[in-house]
XYZ file of C-alpha atoms in Angstrom:
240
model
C -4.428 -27.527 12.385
C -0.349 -28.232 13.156
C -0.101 -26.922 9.581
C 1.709 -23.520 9.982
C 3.665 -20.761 7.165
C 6.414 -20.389 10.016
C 9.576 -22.551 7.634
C 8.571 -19.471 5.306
C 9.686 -16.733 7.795
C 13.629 -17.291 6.501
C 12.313 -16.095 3.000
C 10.234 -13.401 4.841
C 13.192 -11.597 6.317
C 14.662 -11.877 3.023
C 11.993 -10.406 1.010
C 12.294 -7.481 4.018
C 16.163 -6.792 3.317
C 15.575 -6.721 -0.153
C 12.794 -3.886 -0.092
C 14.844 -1.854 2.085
C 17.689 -2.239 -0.457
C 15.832 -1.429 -3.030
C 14.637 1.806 -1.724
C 18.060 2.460 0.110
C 18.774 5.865 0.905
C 14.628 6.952 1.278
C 13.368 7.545 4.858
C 11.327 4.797 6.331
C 9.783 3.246 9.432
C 8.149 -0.187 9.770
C 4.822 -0.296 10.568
C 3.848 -2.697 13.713
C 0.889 -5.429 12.263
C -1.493 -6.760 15.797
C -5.325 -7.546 16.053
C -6.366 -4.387 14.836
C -7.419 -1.837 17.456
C -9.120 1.375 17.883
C -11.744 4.178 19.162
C -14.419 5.657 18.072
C -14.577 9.135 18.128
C -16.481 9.024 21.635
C -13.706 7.305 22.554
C -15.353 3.736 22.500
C -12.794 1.181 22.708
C -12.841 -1.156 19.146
C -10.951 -4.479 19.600
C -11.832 -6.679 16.286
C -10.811 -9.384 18.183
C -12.197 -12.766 17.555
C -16.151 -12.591 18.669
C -15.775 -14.873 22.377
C -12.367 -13.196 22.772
C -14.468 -9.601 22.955
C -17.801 -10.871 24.191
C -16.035 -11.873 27.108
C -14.331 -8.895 27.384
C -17.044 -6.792 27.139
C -15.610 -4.507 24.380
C -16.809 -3.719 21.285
C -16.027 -6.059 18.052
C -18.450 -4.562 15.454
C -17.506 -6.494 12.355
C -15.408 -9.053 13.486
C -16.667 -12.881 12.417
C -14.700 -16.532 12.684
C -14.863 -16.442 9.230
C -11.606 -13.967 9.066
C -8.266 -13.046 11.042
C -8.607 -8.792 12.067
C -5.033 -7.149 11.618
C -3.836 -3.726 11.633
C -1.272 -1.709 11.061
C -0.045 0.813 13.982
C 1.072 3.953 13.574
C -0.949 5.298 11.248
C 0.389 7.679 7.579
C -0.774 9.633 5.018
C 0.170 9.373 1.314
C 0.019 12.777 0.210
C -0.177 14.215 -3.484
C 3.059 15.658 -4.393
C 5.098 13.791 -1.721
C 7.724 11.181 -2.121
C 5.941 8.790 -0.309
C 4.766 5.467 -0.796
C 4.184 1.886 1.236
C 5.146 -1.568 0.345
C 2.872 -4.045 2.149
C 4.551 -7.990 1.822
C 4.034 -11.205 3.190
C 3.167 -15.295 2.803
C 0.293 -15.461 -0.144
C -2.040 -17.584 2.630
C -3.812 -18.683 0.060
C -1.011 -20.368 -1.693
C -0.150 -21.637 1.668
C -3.530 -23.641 1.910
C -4.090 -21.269 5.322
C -6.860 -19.269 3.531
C -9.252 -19.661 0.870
C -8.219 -16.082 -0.538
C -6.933 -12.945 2.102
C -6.883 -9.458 1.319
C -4.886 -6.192 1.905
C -6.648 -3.179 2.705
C -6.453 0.327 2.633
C -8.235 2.587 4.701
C -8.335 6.687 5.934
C -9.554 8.195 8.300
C -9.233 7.132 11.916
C -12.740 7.608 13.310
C -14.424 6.772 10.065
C -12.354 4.056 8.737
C -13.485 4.748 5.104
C -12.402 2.164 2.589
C -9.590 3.112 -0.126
C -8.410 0.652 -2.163
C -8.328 -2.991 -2.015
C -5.904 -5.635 -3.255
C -7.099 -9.816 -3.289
C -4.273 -12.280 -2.690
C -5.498 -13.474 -6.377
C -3.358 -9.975 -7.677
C -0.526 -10.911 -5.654
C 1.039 -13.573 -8.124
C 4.831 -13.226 -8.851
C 4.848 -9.420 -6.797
C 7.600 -10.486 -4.898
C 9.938 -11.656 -7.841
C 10.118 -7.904 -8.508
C 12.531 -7.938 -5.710
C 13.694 -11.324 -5.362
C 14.013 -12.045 -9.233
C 14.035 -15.715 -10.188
C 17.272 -15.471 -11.727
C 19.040 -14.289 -8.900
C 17.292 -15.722 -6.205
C 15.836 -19.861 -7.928
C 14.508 -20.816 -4.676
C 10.637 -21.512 -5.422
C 9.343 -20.250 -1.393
C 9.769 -16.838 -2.910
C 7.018 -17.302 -5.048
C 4.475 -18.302 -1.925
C 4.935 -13.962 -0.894
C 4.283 -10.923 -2.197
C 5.178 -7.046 -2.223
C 2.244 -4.694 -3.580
C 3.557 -0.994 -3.748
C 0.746 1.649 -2.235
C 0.865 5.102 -4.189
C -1.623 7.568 -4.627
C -0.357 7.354 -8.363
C 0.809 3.846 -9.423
C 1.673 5.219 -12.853
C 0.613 1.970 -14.400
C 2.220 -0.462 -12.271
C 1.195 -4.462 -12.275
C 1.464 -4.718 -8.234
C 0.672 -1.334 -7.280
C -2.406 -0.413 -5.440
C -3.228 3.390 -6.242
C -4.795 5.069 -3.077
C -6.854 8.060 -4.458
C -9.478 10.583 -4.012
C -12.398 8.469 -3.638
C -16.363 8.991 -5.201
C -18.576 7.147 -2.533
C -21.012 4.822 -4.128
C -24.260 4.213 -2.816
C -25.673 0.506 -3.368
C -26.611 1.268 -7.287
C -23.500 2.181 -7.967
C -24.558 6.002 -7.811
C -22.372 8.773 -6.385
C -23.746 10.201 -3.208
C -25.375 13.678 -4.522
C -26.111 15.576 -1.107
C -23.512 14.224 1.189
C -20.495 13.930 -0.671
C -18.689 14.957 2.382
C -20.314 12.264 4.549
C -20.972 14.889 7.097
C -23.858 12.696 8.171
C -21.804 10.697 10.368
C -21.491 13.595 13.152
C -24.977 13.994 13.948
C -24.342 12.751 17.500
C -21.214 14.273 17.710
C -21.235 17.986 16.459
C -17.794 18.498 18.139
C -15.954 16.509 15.205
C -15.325 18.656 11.989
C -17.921 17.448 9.452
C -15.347 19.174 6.756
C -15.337 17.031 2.955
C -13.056 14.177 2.586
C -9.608 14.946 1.651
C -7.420 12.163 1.762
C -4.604 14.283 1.507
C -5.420 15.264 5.034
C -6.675 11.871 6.470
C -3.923 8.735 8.594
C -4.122 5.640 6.637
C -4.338 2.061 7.790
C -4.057 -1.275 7.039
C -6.643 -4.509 7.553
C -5.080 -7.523 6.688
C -8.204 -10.093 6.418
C -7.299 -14.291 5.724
C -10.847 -16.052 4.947
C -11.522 -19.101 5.681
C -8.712 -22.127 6.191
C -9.923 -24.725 3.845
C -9.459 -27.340 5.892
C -12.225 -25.464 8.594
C -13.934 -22.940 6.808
C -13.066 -20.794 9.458
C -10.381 -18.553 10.024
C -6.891 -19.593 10.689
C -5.384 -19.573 13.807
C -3.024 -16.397 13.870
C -0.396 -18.707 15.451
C 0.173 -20.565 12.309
C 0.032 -17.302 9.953
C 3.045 -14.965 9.225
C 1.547 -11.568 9.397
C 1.537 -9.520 6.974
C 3.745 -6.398 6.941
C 4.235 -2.878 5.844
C 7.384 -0.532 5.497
C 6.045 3.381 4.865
C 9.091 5.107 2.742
C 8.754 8.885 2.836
C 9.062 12.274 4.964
C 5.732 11.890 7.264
C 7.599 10.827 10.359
C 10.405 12.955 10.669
C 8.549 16.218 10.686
């Protein structure tokens, strides 16, 4: 569209600086955001790249649709209970950019399985950012176009947290699943993967960052004119 977030990307790296400072002196790496890429665990090459982009490179796409950008975070984590770890995920608000209709941030575990976590809607991302770029310090009003959610397995009450837990998985009623809570189902064809329960203590975390639908196309926007969205893991898990 020629309408891009990239005069944002000034406020961006300042948003950056001012997590790290505010969690100065805690380990930390910065997680790498791309099209999102995988395997399955037969090792079948998952690319969700845009739908022509994979059909004509014969790879698998399984979800992937116009209607939404596909990006991951690389390497993957874990948030584990009694550790000091957490992530802060920031970035442009597309949707108060006018590059999507809403966009979302993610949480999944599990690298074969990919099973859903925690979800937070660009909707619960309003005024996230002024908790490290406060408005008295820092008046200029492109700070209020990003955001910062924390990711915790306990948020302890926090506004812009996203609390990544042990989760019950629902069947479509709402019901939890009452012979498979493991979800040991999924191995049938491949007996060599341990069908062991769900522990997310256990399990490497990801993030999808998905942008539906620039208004101006109703389909997703070009990943050209988007900032991506970012993630800084603070904790122990990478220096062991």
């Amino acid at each position: 569209t020629g309408h891009t977030e990239m005069d944002l990307y000034p406020t961006l790296k300042l948003l950056r600086q001012a997590i790290l400072d505010y969690y100065a002196g805690k380990q930390f790496k910065e997680l790498d955001t791309h099209v999102y890429t995988g395997s399955t665990s037969d090792g079948i090459e998952v690319d969700l790249e845009k739908p022509y982009a994979g059909l004509q490179r014969n790879i698998q796409v399984l979800g992937a649709t116009r209607d939404t950008n596909y990006l991951g975070t690389y390497p993957n984590f874990r948030l584990r209970q009694g550790k000091d770890e957490l992530v802060i995920v920031y970035g442009v608000n597309h949707q108060l950019t006018g590059k999507a209709t809403y966009s979302s941030i993610s949480a999944y575990a599990d690298k074969y399985r990919w099973f859903g976590v925690g979800t937070k809607l660009s909707t619960e991302f309003e005024n996230s950012a002024r908790d490290y770029l406060p408005a008295d310090q820092y008046p200029d009003p492109n700070i209020d176009l990003l955001y910062a959610i924390k990711v915790a397995r306990d948020c302890s009450g926090e506004l812009h947290c996203l609390e990544v837990n042990q989760p019950t998985f629902l069947d479509l009623w709402g019901n939890p699943y009452p012979t498979n809570p493991s979800c040991s189902l999924d191995h049938l064809e491949t007996p060599e993967i341990d069908p062991s329960p769900f522990n997310i203590d256990q399990e490497d975390l990801f993030f999808l960052f998905r942008s539906y639908m620039e208004p101006s196309t109703l389909v997703a926007p070009d990943d050209n004119e988007l900032l991506y969205d970012r993630a800084i893991y603070f904790g122990p898990y990478f220096e062991q």
